[in-house]
Every structure is written in C-alpha cells, then in structure tokens.
Short mmCIF file of C-alpha atoms and ligand atoms in Angstrom, two decimals:
data_model
loop_
_atom_site.label_atom_id
_atom_site.label_comp_id
_atom_site.label_asym_id
_atom_site.label_seq_id
_atom_site.Cartn_x
_atom_site.Cartn_y
_atom_site.Cartn_z
CA MET S 1 -27.59 -57.56 60.24
CA LYS S 2 -28.79 -60.75 61.81
CA VAL S 3 -26.25 -63.46 61.52
CA GLY S 4 -27.10 -66.79 59.91
CA GLN S 5 -29.76 -65.45 57.58
CA ALA S 6 -27.91 -66.18 54.38
CA ARG S 7 -30.04 -66.44 51.30
CA THR S 8 -27.66 -68.75 49.53
CA PRO S 9 -28.76 -69.62 46.01
CA LYS S 10 -28.56 -73.22 44.92
CA LEU S 11 -25.27 -73.74 43.20
CA THR S 12 -26.40 -75.35 39.99
CA ARG S 13 -26.61 -73.94 36.56
CA GLY S 14 -28.56 -75.25 33.59
CA ARG S 15 -28.72 -78.79 34.92
CA GLU S 16 -27.92 -80.75 38.03
CA ARG S 17 -24.21 -81.02 38.63
CA VAL S 18 -21.91 -82.69 41.07
CA TYR S 19 -20.52 -79.62 42.87
CA MET S 20 -16.89 -80.68 43.20
CA GLN S 21 -15.91 -84.25 43.83
CA GLY S 22 -15.50 -84.66 47.58
CA TYR S 23 -16.71 -81.18 48.56
CA ALA S 24 -20.07 -79.81 49.61
CA GLU S 25 -21.50 -76.77 47.86
CA ASN S 26 -22.89 -75.34 51.08
CA ASP S 27 -19.56 -75.39 52.90
CA THR S 28 -18.30 -72.02 53.97
CA ILE S 29 -14.92 -71.60 52.32
CA ALA S 30 -11.97 -69.37 53.16
CA ALA S 31 -8.54 -68.53 51.77
CA ILE S 32 -5.83 -65.89 51.67
CA SER S 33 -6.71 -64.01 48.47
CA THR S 34 -3.58 -61.88 48.13
CA PRO S 35 -0.09 -63.09 47.16
CA LEU S 36 1.97 -64.66 49.90
CA GLY S 37 4.68 -62.12 50.55
CA GLU S 38 5.13 -58.81 52.26
CA GLY S 39 2.64 -56.14 51.26
CA GLY S 40 0.74 -53.21 52.63
CA ILE S 41 -2.47 -55.19 52.90
CA GLY S 42 -3.39 -58.86 52.73
CA ILE S 43 -6.90 -60.21 52.45
CA VAL S 44 -8.56 -63.28 53.92
CA ARG S 45 -11.79 -64.00 52.11
CA ILE S 46 -14.69 -66.05 53.47
CA SER S 47 -17.71 -67.11 51.44
CA GLY S 48 -20.73 -69.25 52.27
CA PRO S 49 -23.76 -69.45 54.54
CA ARG S 50 -21.68 -69.20 57.74
CA ALA S 51 -19.36 -66.40 56.60
CA LEU S 52 -21.01 -63.68 58.69
CA GLU S 53 -21.37 -65.81 61.79
CA ILE S 54 -17.75 -66.98 61.65
CA ALA S 55 -16.41 -63.49 61.05
CA SER S 56 -18.44 -62.08 63.94
CA ARG S 57 -17.01 -64.64 66.34
CA LEU S 58 -13.45 -63.52 65.55
CA PHE S 59 -13.87 -59.79 65.32
CA ARG S 60 -13.61 -57.41 68.28
CA ASP S 61 -13.84 -53.66 68.57
CA PRO S 62 -10.51 -51.73 68.68
CA SER S 63 -10.26 -52.13 72.47
CA GLY S 64 -10.25 -55.90 71.87
CA LYS S 65 -12.91 -56.37 74.53
CA ARG S 66 -16.31 -56.30 72.87
CA HIS S 67 -17.58 -58.26 69.86
CA ARG S 68 -17.85 -56.08 66.81
CA THR S 69 -20.91 -56.39 64.60
CA LEU S 70 -20.33 -56.35 60.87
CA LYS S 71 -21.79 -53.63 58.74
CA PRO S 72 -23.34 -54.78 55.43
CA TRP S 73 -21.70 -52.94 52.51
CA GLY S 74 -19.51 -51.02 54.90
CA LEU S 75 -16.11 -51.29 56.50
CA ARG S 76 -15.53 -51.88 60.19
CA TYR S 77 -12.22 -51.36 61.88
CA GLY S 78 -11.35 -53.76 64.69
CA ILE S 79 -9.14 -56.57 65.80
CA VAL S 80 -9.15 -60.26 64.87
CA VAL S 81 -8.70 -62.63 67.79
CA ASP S 82 -8.06 -66.34 68.15
CA PRO S 83 -11.47 -67.91 68.89
CA GLU S 84 -10.02 -70.41 71.37
CA THR S 85 -7.56 -68.33 73.37
CA GLY S 86 -8.82 -64.81 72.76
CA GLU S 87 -5.27 -63.81 71.72
CA GLU S 88 -5.17 -60.73 69.51
CA ILE S 89 -3.88 -61.65 66.02
CA ASP S 90 -3.96 -58.46 63.93
CA GLU S 91 -5.81 -55.24 63.39
CA ALA S 92 -8.08 -55.44 60.36
CA LEU S 93 -10.80 -53.82 58.33
CA ALA S 94 -13.76 -56.16 57.84
CA SER S 95 -16.11 -55.78 54.91
CA ALA S 96 -19.33 -57.78 54.74
CA MET S 97 -21.17 -58.43 51.49
CA PRO S 98 -24.40 -60.28 52.15
CA ALA S 99 -25.90 -62.64 49.55
CA PRO S 100 -26.82 -62.30 46.78
CA HIS S 101 -24.94 -59.07 46.01
CA SER S 102 -21.43 -60.47 46.24
CA PHE S 103 -18.92 -62.05 43.87
CA THR S 104 -20.10 -65.57 44.71
CA ARG S 105 -23.73 -64.54 45.41
CA GLU S 106 -23.17 -66.00 48.86
CA ASP S 107 -22.48 -64.14 52.07
CA VAL S 108 -18.90 -62.91 51.80
CA VAL S 109 -16.65 -61.33 54.42
CA GLU S 110 -13.17 -60.04 53.75
CA PHE S 111 -10.64 -59.22 56.44
CA SER S 112 -8.03 -56.76 55.21
CA CYS S 113 -5.07 -57.32 57.52
CA HIS S 114 -1.40 -56.42 57.38
CA GLY S 115 0.08 -58.09 54.32
CA GLY S 116 2.44 -60.72 55.64
CA ILE S 117 2.34 -64.47 55.84
CA GLY S 118 2.45 -64.30 59.67
CA PRO S 119 -0.78 -62.37 60.35
CA LEU S 120 -2.58 -63.75 57.29
CA SER S 121 -1.99 -67.41 58.09
CA ARG S 122 -3.07 -66.87 61.72
CA VAL S 123 -6.26 -65.06 60.64
CA LEU S 124 -6.99 -67.86 58.17
CA ASP S 125 -6.35 -70.46 60.89
CA ALA S 126 -8.80 -68.70 63.17
CA VAL S 127 -11.45 -68.72 60.43
CA LEU S 128 -10.87 -72.44 59.78
CA LYS S 129 -11.08 -73.21 63.51
CA CYS S 130 -14.55 -71.67 63.50
CA GLY S 131 -15.75 -74.17 60.89
CA ALA S 132 -14.83 -72.84 57.47
CA ARG S 133 -12.98 -75.09 55.04
CA LEU S 134 -9.93 -74.09 53.03
CA ALA S 135 -11.06 -73.10 49.52
CA GLN S 136 -9.80 -75.09 46.55
CA PRO S 137 -8.03 -73.24 43.69
CA GLY S 138 -10.54 -71.04 41.87
CA GLU S 139 -13.40 -72.09 44.14
CA PHE S 140 -14.70 -68.54 44.73
CA THR S 141 -14.88 -67.96 40.97
CA ARG S 142 -16.39 -71.42 40.49
CA ARG S 143 -19.16 -70.46 42.89
CA ALA S 144 -19.70 -67.20 41.01
CA PHE S 145 -20.15 -69.32 37.88
CA LEU S 146 -22.37 -71.99 39.44
CA SER S 147 -24.61 -69.39 41.04
CA GLY S 148 -25.13 -67.86 37.59
CA ARG S 149 -23.46 -64.54 38.37
CA ILE S 150 -21.00 -65.01 35.53
CA ASP S 151 -20.81 -67.54 32.73
CA LEU S 152 -17.81 -69.74 31.99
CA ALA S 153 -16.24 -67.38 29.44
CA GLN S 154 -16.40 -64.61 32.04
CA ALA S 155 -14.91 -66.89 34.70
CA GLU S 156 -12.02 -67.66 32.36
CA ALA S 157 -11.60 -63.93 31.76
CA VAL S 158 -10.88 -63.48 35.46
CA ILE S 159 -7.68 -65.50 35.14
CA GLU S 160 -6.85 -63.82 31.83
CA ILE S 161 -6.94 -60.41 33.53
CA VAL S 162 -4.66 -61.65 36.29
CA ARG S 163 -2.21 -63.03 33.73
CA ALA S 164 -2.37 -60.24 31.14
CA ARG S 165 1.17 -59.33 30.13
CA THR S 166 0.37 -56.12 28.27
CA ASP S 167 -2.25 -53.43 28.44
CA SER S 168 -3.89 -54.71 25.23
CA ALA S 169 -4.19 -58.18 26.74
CA ARG S 170 -5.76 -56.68 29.85
CA ARG S 171 -8.24 -54.69 27.75
CA LEU S 172 -9.30 -57.76 25.74
CA ALA S 173 -9.65 -59.85 28.90
CA LEU S 174 -11.72 -57.16 30.60
CA ALA S 175 -14.03 -57.06 27.58
CA ASN S 176 -14.64 -60.78 28.09
CA LEU S 177 -15.24 -60.35 31.81
CA ARG S 178 -17.84 -57.76 30.82
CA GLY S 179 -19.46 -60.42 28.63
CA GLY S 180 -17.95 -59.56 25.21
CA LEU S 181 -17.21 -63.06 23.96
CA SER S 182 -20.33 -64.46 25.66
CA ALA S 183 -22.57 -61.91 23.92
CA ALA S 184 -21.08 -62.74 20.51
CA VAL S 185 -21.58 -66.46 21.14
CA VAL S 186 -25.11 -66.06 22.48
CA SER S 187 -26.17 -64.00 19.48
CA ILE S 188 -24.95 -66.71 17.10
CA ARG S 189 -26.49 -69.37 19.32
CA ASP S 190 -29.92 -67.71 18.91
CA ASP S 191 -29.63 -68.21 15.15
CA VAL S 192 -28.58 -71.82 15.60
CA VAL S 193 -31.56 -72.46 17.88
CA ALA S 194 -33.92 -70.89 15.32
CA LEU S 195 -32.47 -73.09 12.61
CA LEU S 196 -32.84 -76.18 14.75
CA ALA S 197 -36.47 -75.29 15.54
CA GLU S 198 -37.21 -74.98 11.83
CA LEU S 199 -35.62 -78.33 11.07
CA GLU S 200 -37.35 -80.08 13.92
CA ALA S 201 -40.74 -78.72 12.89
CA ALA S 202 -40.17 -80.08 9.40
CA VAL S 203 -39.11 -83.47 10.80
CA ASP S 204 -41.88 -83.76 13.42
CA PHE S 205 -44.82 -82.45 11.38
CA PRO S 206 -44.05 -83.40 7.80
CA GLU S 207 -47.72 -83.30 6.75
CA ASP S 208 -48.38 -79.96 8.34
CA ASP S 209 -49.62 -77.21 6.10
CA VAL S 210 -46.42 -75.27 6.67
CA GLY S 211 -45.52 -76.69 3.29
CA GLU S 212 -42.35 -78.36 2.09
CA PRO S 213 -39.27 -77.33 4.03
CA ASP S 214 -37.14 -74.97 2.01
CA HIS S 215 -33.90 -76.94 1.71
CA ALA S 216 -32.08 -74.15 -0.07
CA ALA S 217 -32.98 -71.64 2.66
CA ILE S 218 -31.87 -74.03 5.41
CA THR S 219 -28.56 -74.65 3.65
CA ARG S 220 -28.02 -70.92 3.22
CA GLN S 221 -28.80 -70.15 6.87
CA ALA S 222 -26.47 -72.88 8.11
CA ARG S 223 -23.68 -71.58 5.86
CA GLU S 224 -24.22 -67.98 6.92
CA THR S 225 -24.13 -68.87 10.59
CA ALA S 226 -21.00 -70.99 10.08
CA SER S 227 -19.36 -68.08 8.36
CA ARG S 228 -20.23 -65.69 11.22
CA LEU S 229 -18.68 -68.22 13.58
CA ARG S 230 -15.55 -68.46 11.48
CA GLY S 231 -15.30 -64.66 11.49
CA LEU S 232 -15.49 -64.71 15.28
CA ALA S 233 -12.88 -67.48 15.40
CA ALA S 234 -10.54 -65.42 13.18
CA ARG S 235 -10.93 -62.36 15.39
CA ALA S 236 -10.28 -64.57 18.40
CA ARG S 237 -7.12 -66.02 16.81
CA CYS S 238 -5.94 -62.48 16.39
CA GLY S 239 -6.69 -61.66 20.01
CA ARG S 240 -4.79 -64.74 21.12
CA VAL S 241 -1.55 -63.12 19.98
CA TYR S 242 -2.09 -60.43 22.59
CA ARG S 243 -2.70 -63.10 25.18
CA ASP S 244 -0.01 -65.66 24.38
CA GLY S 245 2.53 -63.41 22.69
CA VAL S 246 5.08 -64.52 20.10
CA THR S 247 8.66 -65.76 20.22
CA VAL S 248 11.13 -63.90 18.05
CA ALA S 249 14.65 -65.27 17.47
CA ILE S 250 17.39 -62.70 16.79
CA VAL S 251 19.82 -64.38 14.40
CA GLY S 252 22.79 -63.39 12.27
CA ARG S 253 26.51 -63.77 11.76
CA PRO S 254 28.78 -63.19 14.78
CA ASN S 255 29.45 -59.57 15.77
CA VAL S 256 26.68 -58.00 13.68
CA GLY S 257 25.06 -56.60 16.85
CA LYS S 258 22.40 -59.16 17.85
CA SER S 259 22.99 -58.79 21.58
CA SER S 260 23.15 -55.01 21.20
CA LEU S 261 19.81 -55.13 19.41
CA LEU S 262 18.29 -57.33 22.14
CA ASN S 263 19.42 -54.79 24.73
CA ALA S 264 18.08 -51.88 22.67
CA LEU S 265 14.68 -53.59 22.24
CA LEU S 266 14.47 -54.44 25.94
CA GLY S 267 15.65 -50.99 26.96
CA ARG S 268 18.26 -52.42 29.32
CA SER S 269 21.56 -54.21 29.25
CA ARG S 270 20.47 -57.85 29.38
CA ALA S 271 23.10 -59.58 27.22
CA ILE S 272 26.88 -59.20 27.13
CA VAL S 273 28.17 -57.11 24.22
CA THR S 274 31.84 -57.12 23.13
CA ASP S 275 33.68 -56.58 19.88
CA VAL S 276 34.88 -60.21 19.98
CA PRO S 277 32.95 -62.36 17.46
CA GLY S 278 31.37 -65.35 19.19
CA THR S 279 30.57 -63.55 22.47
CA THR S 280 27.09 -65.03 22.91
CA ARG S 281 27.21 -68.78 23.40
CA ASP S 282 23.94 -69.66 25.11
CA ALA S 283 20.60 -68.22 24.11
CA VAL S 284 19.52 -65.22 26.22
CA GLU S 285 15.82 -64.46 26.34
CA ASP S 286 13.38 -62.04 27.88
CA TRP S 287 9.87 -60.68 27.42
CA THR S 288 9.07 -57.26 26.12
CA ASN S 289 6.02 -55.39 24.92
CA MET S 290 5.83 -54.33 21.27
CA ARG S 291 2.76 -52.19 20.63
CA GLY S 292 0.75 -54.29 23.07
CA VAL S 293 1.97 -57.66 21.77
CA PRO S 294 3.95 -59.63 24.37
CA VAL S 295 7.16 -60.66 22.61
CA ARG S 296 9.69 -63.15 23.89
CA LEU S 297 13.01 -62.12 22.36
CA VAL S 298 15.70 -64.76 22.03
CA ASP S 299 19.27 -63.56 21.42
CA THR S 300 21.36 -66.35 19.93
CA ALA S 301 24.94 -67.30 19.20
CA GLY S 302 26.21 -66.00 15.84
CA LEU S 303 25.77 -68.44 12.95
CA ARG S 304 29.02 -69.50 11.30
CA GLU S 305 31.11 -72.57 10.54
CA THR S 306 33.54 -73.03 13.41
CA ASP S 307 36.02 -75.53 14.85
CA ASP S 308 35.53 -74.35 18.41
CA PRO S 309 33.45 -77.13 20.02
CA VAL S 310 31.76 -74.75 22.50
CA GLU S 311 30.79 -72.29 19.80
CA ARG S 312 29.60 -75.15 17.62
CA LEU S 313 27.17 -76.20 20.35
CA GLY S 314 25.98 -72.59 20.51
CA VAL S 315 25.37 -72.56 16.76
CA GLU S 316 23.47 -75.82 17.05
CA ARG S 317 21.29 -74.25 19.72
CA THR S 318 20.68 -71.18 17.55
CA ARG S 319 19.26 -73.42 14.83
CA GLU S 320 16.93 -75.05 17.34
CA ARG S 321 15.78 -71.72 18.73
CA LEU S 322 15.14 -70.40 15.24
CA ASP S 323 13.05 -73.49 14.43
CA GLU S 324 10.98 -73.05 17.58
CA ALA S 325 10.42 -69.30 17.13
CA ASP S 326 7.33 -67.76 15.53
CA LEU S 327 9.33 -65.06 13.77
CA ALA S 328 12.97 -64.09 13.18
CA ILE S 329 14.89 -60.85 13.18
CA VAL S 330 17.86 -61.36 10.87
CA VAL S 331 20.57 -58.89 11.85
CA ILE S 332 23.03 -57.75 9.19
CA ASP S 333 25.99 -55.45 9.78
CA GLY S 334 25.30 -52.65 7.28
CA SER S 335 28.78 -51.21 7.72
CA GLU S 336 30.34 -54.21 5.94
CA PRO S 337 29.56 -55.55 2.48
CA LEU S 338 26.90 -58.26 2.41
CA SER S 339 28.68 -61.60 2.84
CA ASP S 340 27.89 -65.21 1.96
CA GLY S 341 27.41 -65.74 5.66
CA ASP S 342 24.61 -63.12 5.73
CA VAL S 343 22.95 -64.71 2.70
CA ALA S 344 23.12 -68.13 4.37
CA VAL S 345 21.37 -66.76 7.47
CA LEU S 346 18.72 -65.02 5.35
CA ARG S 347 18.06 -68.26 3.51
CA ARG S 348 17.74 -70.20 6.75
CA ALA S 349 15.28 -67.67 8.23
CA SER S 350 13.23 -67.14 5.09
CA GLY S 351 10.86 -70.03 5.84
CA LYS S 352 10.18 -68.57 9.26
CA GLY S 353 9.39 -65.03 8.18
CA GLY S 354 10.09 -61.90 10.15
CA ALA S 355 12.17 -58.81 9.50
CA VAL S 356 15.72 -57.92 8.49
CA ALA S 357 17.48 -55.41 10.71
CA LEU S 358 20.19 -53.61 8.76
CA ASN S 359 22.27 -52.63 11.78
CA LYS S 360 25.01 -50.09 12.51
CA SER S 361 23.28 -47.36 10.52
CA ASP S 362 25.38 -44.83 12.46
CA LEU S 363 28.41 -45.97 10.40
CA PRO S 364 28.96 -45.34 6.67
CA PRO S 365 26.69 -47.81 4.81
CA LYS S 366 28.17 -50.64 2.76
CA VAL S 367 24.90 -52.50 2.24
CA SER S 368 21.75 -51.04 0.70
CA GLU S 369 18.17 -52.33 1.02
CA SER S 370 18.28 -53.41 -2.62
CA ASP S 371 21.28 -55.68 -1.88
CA VAL S 372 19.23 -57.48 0.77
CA VAL S 373 15.77 -57.66 -0.78
CA PRO S 374 16.59 -60.41 -3.38
CA HIS S 375 17.61 -62.75 -0.52
CA ALA S 376 15.00 -61.67 2.02
CA ALA S 377 12.02 -63.72 0.72
CA GLY S 378 9.61 -60.87 1.32
CA MET S 379 10.83 -59.96 4.81
CA PRO S 380 10.72 -56.19 5.34
CA VAL S 381 14.11 -54.49 5.79
CA VAL S 382 14.49 -51.91 8.57
CA ARG S 383 17.59 -49.76 9.07
CA VAL S 384 18.60 -49.56 12.72
CA SER S 385 21.44 -48.64 14.95
CA ALA S 386 21.36 -50.74 18.09
CA LYS S 387 24.12 -48.58 19.51
CA ALA S 388 22.53 -45.19 18.85
CA GLY S 389 18.95 -46.40 19.28
CA ALA S 390 17.86 -45.35 15.78
CA GLY S 391 15.04 -47.22 14.01
CA ILE S 392 14.20 -49.36 17.06
CA GLY S 393 10.61 -48.07 17.25
CA SER S 394 10.10 -48.79 13.58
CA LEU S 395 11.43 -52.35 14.00
CA GLU S 396 9.06 -52.89 16.93
CA GLY S 397 6.12 -51.71 14.86
CA THR S 398 7.10 -54.07 12.04
CA ILE S 399 7.37 -57.08 14.38
CA ALA S 400 4.05 -56.29 16.10
CA ARG S 401 2.32 -55.97 12.73
CA LEU S 402 3.80 -59.26 11.53
CA ALA S 403 2.84 -61.02 14.76
CA VAL S 404 -0.79 -59.98 14.54
CA GLY S 405 -1.07 -60.29 10.76
CA ARG S 406 0.50 -63.70 10.73
CA VAL S 407 -2.31 -65.42 12.60
CA ALA S 408 -5.24 -63.70 10.94
CA GLY S 409 -5.81 -61.10 8.32
CA VAL S 410 -7.97 -58.92 10.55
CA SER S 411 -7.32 -56.53 13.37
CA GLU S 412 -10.74 -54.91 13.69
CA GLY S 413 -13.07 -56.08 16.44
CA MET S 414 -10.58 -58.40 18.04
CA VAL S 415 -11.77 -60.66 20.83
CA MET S 416 -9.74 -62.82 23.12
CA ALA S 417 -10.28 -66.56 23.35
CA THR S 418 -8.49 -69.33 25.15
CA ALA S 419 -7.37 -72.40 23.20
CA ARG S 420 -10.43 -74.21 24.55
CA GLN S 421 -12.83 -71.50 23.41
CA GLN S 422 -11.10 -71.27 20.05
CA GLU S 423 -11.49 -74.98 19.47
CA ALA S 424 -15.17 -74.86 20.45
CA LEU S 425 -15.82 -72.02 17.95
CA GLU S 426 -14.13 -73.94 15.16
CA ARG S 427 -15.95 -77.19 15.97
CA ALA S 428 -19.30 -75.41 16.06
CA ALA S 429 -18.59 -73.89 12.63
CA ALA S 430 -17.55 -77.30 11.26
CA ALA S 431 -20.76 -78.91 12.56
CA LEU S 432 -22.86 -76.24 10.84
CA ASP S 433 -20.95 -76.73 7.59
CA GLU S 434 -21.64 -80.44 7.86
CA ALA S 435 -25.37 -79.74 8.33
CA ALA S 436 -25.37 -77.46 5.27
CA ARG S 437 -23.56 -80.06 3.18
CA GLY S 438 -26.02 -82.74 4.24
CA VAL S 439 -29.18 -80.75 3.47
CA ASP S 440 -27.69 -79.55 0.20
CA GLY S 441 -26.89 -83.14 -0.79
CA GLY S 442 -30.44 -84.28 -0.06
CA ALA S 443 -29.70 -86.13 3.19
CA PRO S 444 -32.64 -86.55 5.63
CA LEU S 445 -33.28 -83.44 7.71
CA ASP S 446 -33.05 -85.31 11.00
CA LEU S 447 -29.40 -86.02 10.24
CA ALA S 448 -28.78 -82.31 9.76
CA ALA S 449 -30.55 -81.70 13.07
CA ILE S 450 -27.94 -83.89 14.78
CA ASP S 451 -25.14 -81.72 13.36
CA ILE S 452 -26.88 -78.57 14.45
CA ARG S 453 -27.33 -79.90 17.95
CA GLU S 454 -23.61 -80.61 17.94
CA ALA S 455 -22.94 -76.98 17.00
CA LEU S 456 -25.11 -75.92 19.96
CA PHE S 457 -23.17 -78.23 22.22
CA TRP S 458 -19.88 -76.58 21.25
CA LEU S 459 -21.26 -73.06 21.69
CA ASP S 460 -22.55 -74.04 25.11
CA GLN S 461 -19.08 -75.27 26.02
CA ILE S 462 -17.92 -71.67 25.77
CA THR S 463 -20.56 -70.15 28.02
CA GLY S 464 -20.57 -73.22 30.24
CA ARG S 465 -24.14 -74.42 29.73
CA SER S 466 -22.90 -77.79 28.57
CA ALA S 467 -19.39 -77.86 30.03
CA SER S 468 -18.81 -81.11 31.89
CA ASP S 469 -17.59 -81.28 35.46
CA GLU S 470 -14.21 -82.48 34.16
CA VAL S 471 -13.91 -79.36 32.00
CA LEU S 472 -14.81 -77.16 34.98
CA ASP S 473 -12.28 -78.98 37.18
CA LYS S 474 -9.58 -78.39 34.61
CA ILE S 475 -10.39 -74.70 34.13
CA PHE S 476 -10.68 -73.83 37.79
CA SER S 477 -7.63 -75.83 38.83
CA GLU S 478 -5.55 -73.30 36.89
CA PHE S 479 -6.64 -70.55 39.26
CA CYS S 480 -4.75 -69.81 42.40
CA ILE S 481 -6.21 -70.47 45.83
CA GLY S 482 -8.19 -67.47 46.99
CA LYS S 483 -9.41 -66.46 43.51
N1 GTP Z 501 28.74 -48.55 15.49
C1 GTP Z 501 27.92 -49.51 15.91
N2 GTP Z 501 28.40 -50.58 16.56
C2 GTP Z 501 27.55 -51.54 16.97
C3 GTP Z 501 26.16 -51.43 16.76
N3 GTP Z 501 25.57 -52.53 17.27
C4 GTP Z 501 26.56 -53.29 17.79
N4 GTP Z 501 27.75 -52.69 17.62
C5 GTP Z 501 29.06 -53.18 18.05
O1 GTP Z 501 29.30 -54.41 17.42
C6 GTP Z 501 30.05 -55.28 18.28
C7 GTP Z 501 29.32 -56.60 18.45
O2 GTP Z 501 28.12 -56.36 19.09
P1 GTP Z 501 27.27 -57.54 19.74
O3 GTP Z 501 25.96 -56.98 20.12
O4 GTP Z 501 28.06 -58.23 20.82
O5 GTP Z 501 27.14 -58.50 18.50
P2 GTP Z 501 26.56 -59.98 18.42
O6 GTP Z 501 25.92 -60.12 17.09
O7 GTP Z 501 25.72 -60.26 19.60
O8 GTP Z 501 27.88 -60.84 18.48
P3 GTP Z 501 28.06 -62.38 18.88
O9 GTP Z 501 27.36 -62.60 20.16
O10 GTP Z 501 29.53 -62.50 19.00
O11 GTP Z 501 27.49 -63.20 17.78
C8 GTP Z 501 30.19 -54.52 19.60
O12 GTP Z 501 31.47 -53.89 19.63
C9 GTP Z 501 29.09 -53.48 19.53
O13 GTP Z 501 29.39 -52.32 20.27
C10 GTP Z 501 25.66 -50.26 16.08
O14 GTP Z 501 24.48 -50.08 15.84
N5 GTP Z 501 26.60 -49.36 15.68
MG1 MG Z 502 25.85 -61.64 21.05
#
C-alpha cells in the first residue's frame, strides 16, 4: 500500500460540529488500548491520516535492519524501533486497516506487543515522537460515531459491553451495539416524522383541497406512538436491572444465619460465622450473579435492642443499609419459635419488599410458613439451610424475579438503556402526549407541531443526531483512553 493515501471521511454527522474543544479532527491519535498491567499481549492503536506513515517509520523486519512495509488487512511480524536512536523496543505484530474499513473509518494500525507497561509505553512514545497525539478518553469510539460508522446508542453500547457484570448484561449490550435500541427508536421516529409532516401540511396549506385536517386521527396517532414509546421505555427499565443490578440487604435477629446465608449465596466464605450472637458488626458486601441479575448482597449486624455501644452502632448501620437497599432478605431461624424480634424485623422490612428466608431447615422445624405469612406483607417465604446449601437456588430465583419484576411488569423483549437514553424515551413520550392533548382540546395545530418536534429532538438525542457537543463530551469522557 502507498503510504499517505488515506481517504479520511469528514468527521461530522448530521450537522457541523466542533470536533472536540482544543483538538483537531484530522490529528492522528494513538493510545495503549489494553489494560496497564502484565499480560500476554498489549496493543498500541493508531488512527488517523498519518497512521500508516508513522507505523512504517517505526517498524523493521525481524532482522531489525530493513523497513517493513505494512500489509493491508494482514499481519506482519517485525520489530518496533525508536525513530530517533534506532534502538529496538519490542517485537510486535502489526495490523493495518486502511480507511474506510476500520473501526474509526480512518487508517488504523495496531501494534500487538508484549503486554507490559515497559514495552507498551516505549512503543507509544515512539509513535508520539513521529507526530501522533495521545488520544483522549473514548476518542477512537467518538471518531467511529462522528464518521457515521455507528450511532450514539451503539457507541454507548461499547462501554456497556466492557462493563457488563453478567452474561445477560453482555447480551443486552451487544444487541445495542448491533443496533437494537437504535432500530427501535428509528422505527418510532419514522412515525413521528410522518405525523409532523401531516400537521405541517395542514398548517402551511390550510386552503388546500386536502380537506380539513382530521383532528381525531392526529390525536389517535400521537397517542399510539406515545404508547409504543412508553412500551419501549418499560422494556428498557427492565433491561436496566441487568445493567445496574440491585442491592439486597440481608437482615434479621442475631445468630439466625445471615452471614452463613451471604457465604452460601456467594459460594465462598466471605463473612465471619460463629455461634456467638452479635458476630457481624460492620456491613459486609459483595457482588454476585443471580440468574443474570447482578446483585450486591449486604450482610448486616443482627437487629436487636442492646446496651453494647459497638453493637448499637452496628444496628444503626443495619437500619441505614436496609433503607438504602432495593430489596431485603429477612432471615429467620426456623429451628426456634418465631419471636417478637423476628416480627419486628419483618415489619421493618415490609415496606422494602423482598423475600423471607426460613433458615436452618436441616434442623427440626419450629416455625412454619403459615406462622410467617401474616407478618410478611406479601414477601414470599423460602425454606433454606445456609449450612447444608438447601434451597439456595430457589432463593436466588425468587430474588432475581423480584428484582426484574419490581421495575417493570414485563420481561419479554427487554432492551438495555442508559439513564440518559431512558430519560430521552420518557420525554419523547411526554411530548407526544402533550401534542395529543392539545389537538384533542382544540388548540392550534402549530402548537402541537412544536410538541412533536420536541419528541423528535429527544429521539435524536438517543441516536445522536441532535446530541450536543456537551452531551458527547460527557458520554465519551466515561470511556477509558484507548477505547
Ligand atoms: N444447623 C444450622 N446452623 C446454621 C445454619 N445457618 C447458620 N447456622 C449456624 O448459626 C450460627 C450463627 O450463624 P451466623 O451466620 O454467624 O449468623 P448471623 O445471623 O450472621 O449472626 P450475627 O452476625 O451474630 O447477627 C452459626 O453457628 C452457624 O453455623 C443452618 O442452615 N443450619
Ligand atoms: Mg453475621
């Protein structure tokens, strides 16, 4: 390939933008794209019109003597040298992806070196010495967005995939990277555009022989579209549980087996367990995966009236952690008769919702489900033995179901949305409702058109057509450097 023949597309999308305050869009950028630590391989990525030229200057054949040409869409093995001293830095595989068939749609070269901060930082230095600039966080993905290769929802999906805590979260994020959320939004947007066209025709050509605008039909269409949007928002709320997870506080009287249950749910010995009541003083927490839902479990100090000042602080903290949690697991020792203390805990947790774990089922039972149900405010009761591991799977299933069901009544056709996307969906639906209300109430059609344009604006925030530079800055600043 001839060097310096980059066909770099203009980095604008929809309308003219400032690229990034203080940076030029035609800079060639570079960064270490793999985590900074020891690994088998580490990658230095270069993107921009000078990527191929810069890479060629640094890359020698395995003997270290001759310049090595890069092979488009292929790998070349060679050695990276310091451009000023000729010193050999590391052996590497170089891959060249000429524009526009690359992630950024620019010329891209990646050096796969040995994965350590030593070789990687020297290779990056060499690239910078040749005229590349250090990439800002998320700048490669930002270029992929600005060149039109992906839209904003897809760009956000990139970070969601990186951060996915469970396999379900990964699957939902991948669906968005493949355009899932964008396609749903674009299909609704088409209807909104059609509605706007109809309204504008009626406003602009009132005497036309198209006849009187059908107010009832316009109202109906606006309501139908708003309702489709709300359906999408509900499915997205559901998907958010898989992304953000839920916090579940494990509460109960001392010694009922809360820490044992935490350990059983985590599958490892995380918290101290003894037969002394009041063992746990400070909250102990950790993440686990319950049927694909990321769950942060918080083991707490046993709830009881006490004179011990240290334990009292622990109890105080338990109350705070219960208030902050999304759900509770109330643990009851089923081998002892139900006590006032148990009832007090059930009452405290009833506003929160969750499940009751009737623990120590390996011992002769002194409490039945029917003893608990009148105090449980609708919380399901699951018999478990934290010690023997019985009923743990069933408790996990119950918590996962509650976590997903709590936020939305649907689980079919889930999509994942960030808080920003969720808000945009809801605002678009509200604007359409407002338009419907206006037309229905006999308000002038041009007022309804303003509401419908607002709905369009919010939909375009999701795909990025109308996202401001500030919004882009905020989104991409959450990425790491090199992504
Ligand atoms: N037989 C039986 N014993 C259990 C079970 N779960 C816990 N225990 C025992 O109950 C005692 C208390 O267990 P913990 O897990 O420390 O109880 P806790 O609720 O965390 O206690 P505090 O931290 O003091 O509030 C220990 O001796 C455990 O071995 C169970 O399912 N069966
Ligand atoms: Mg404990």
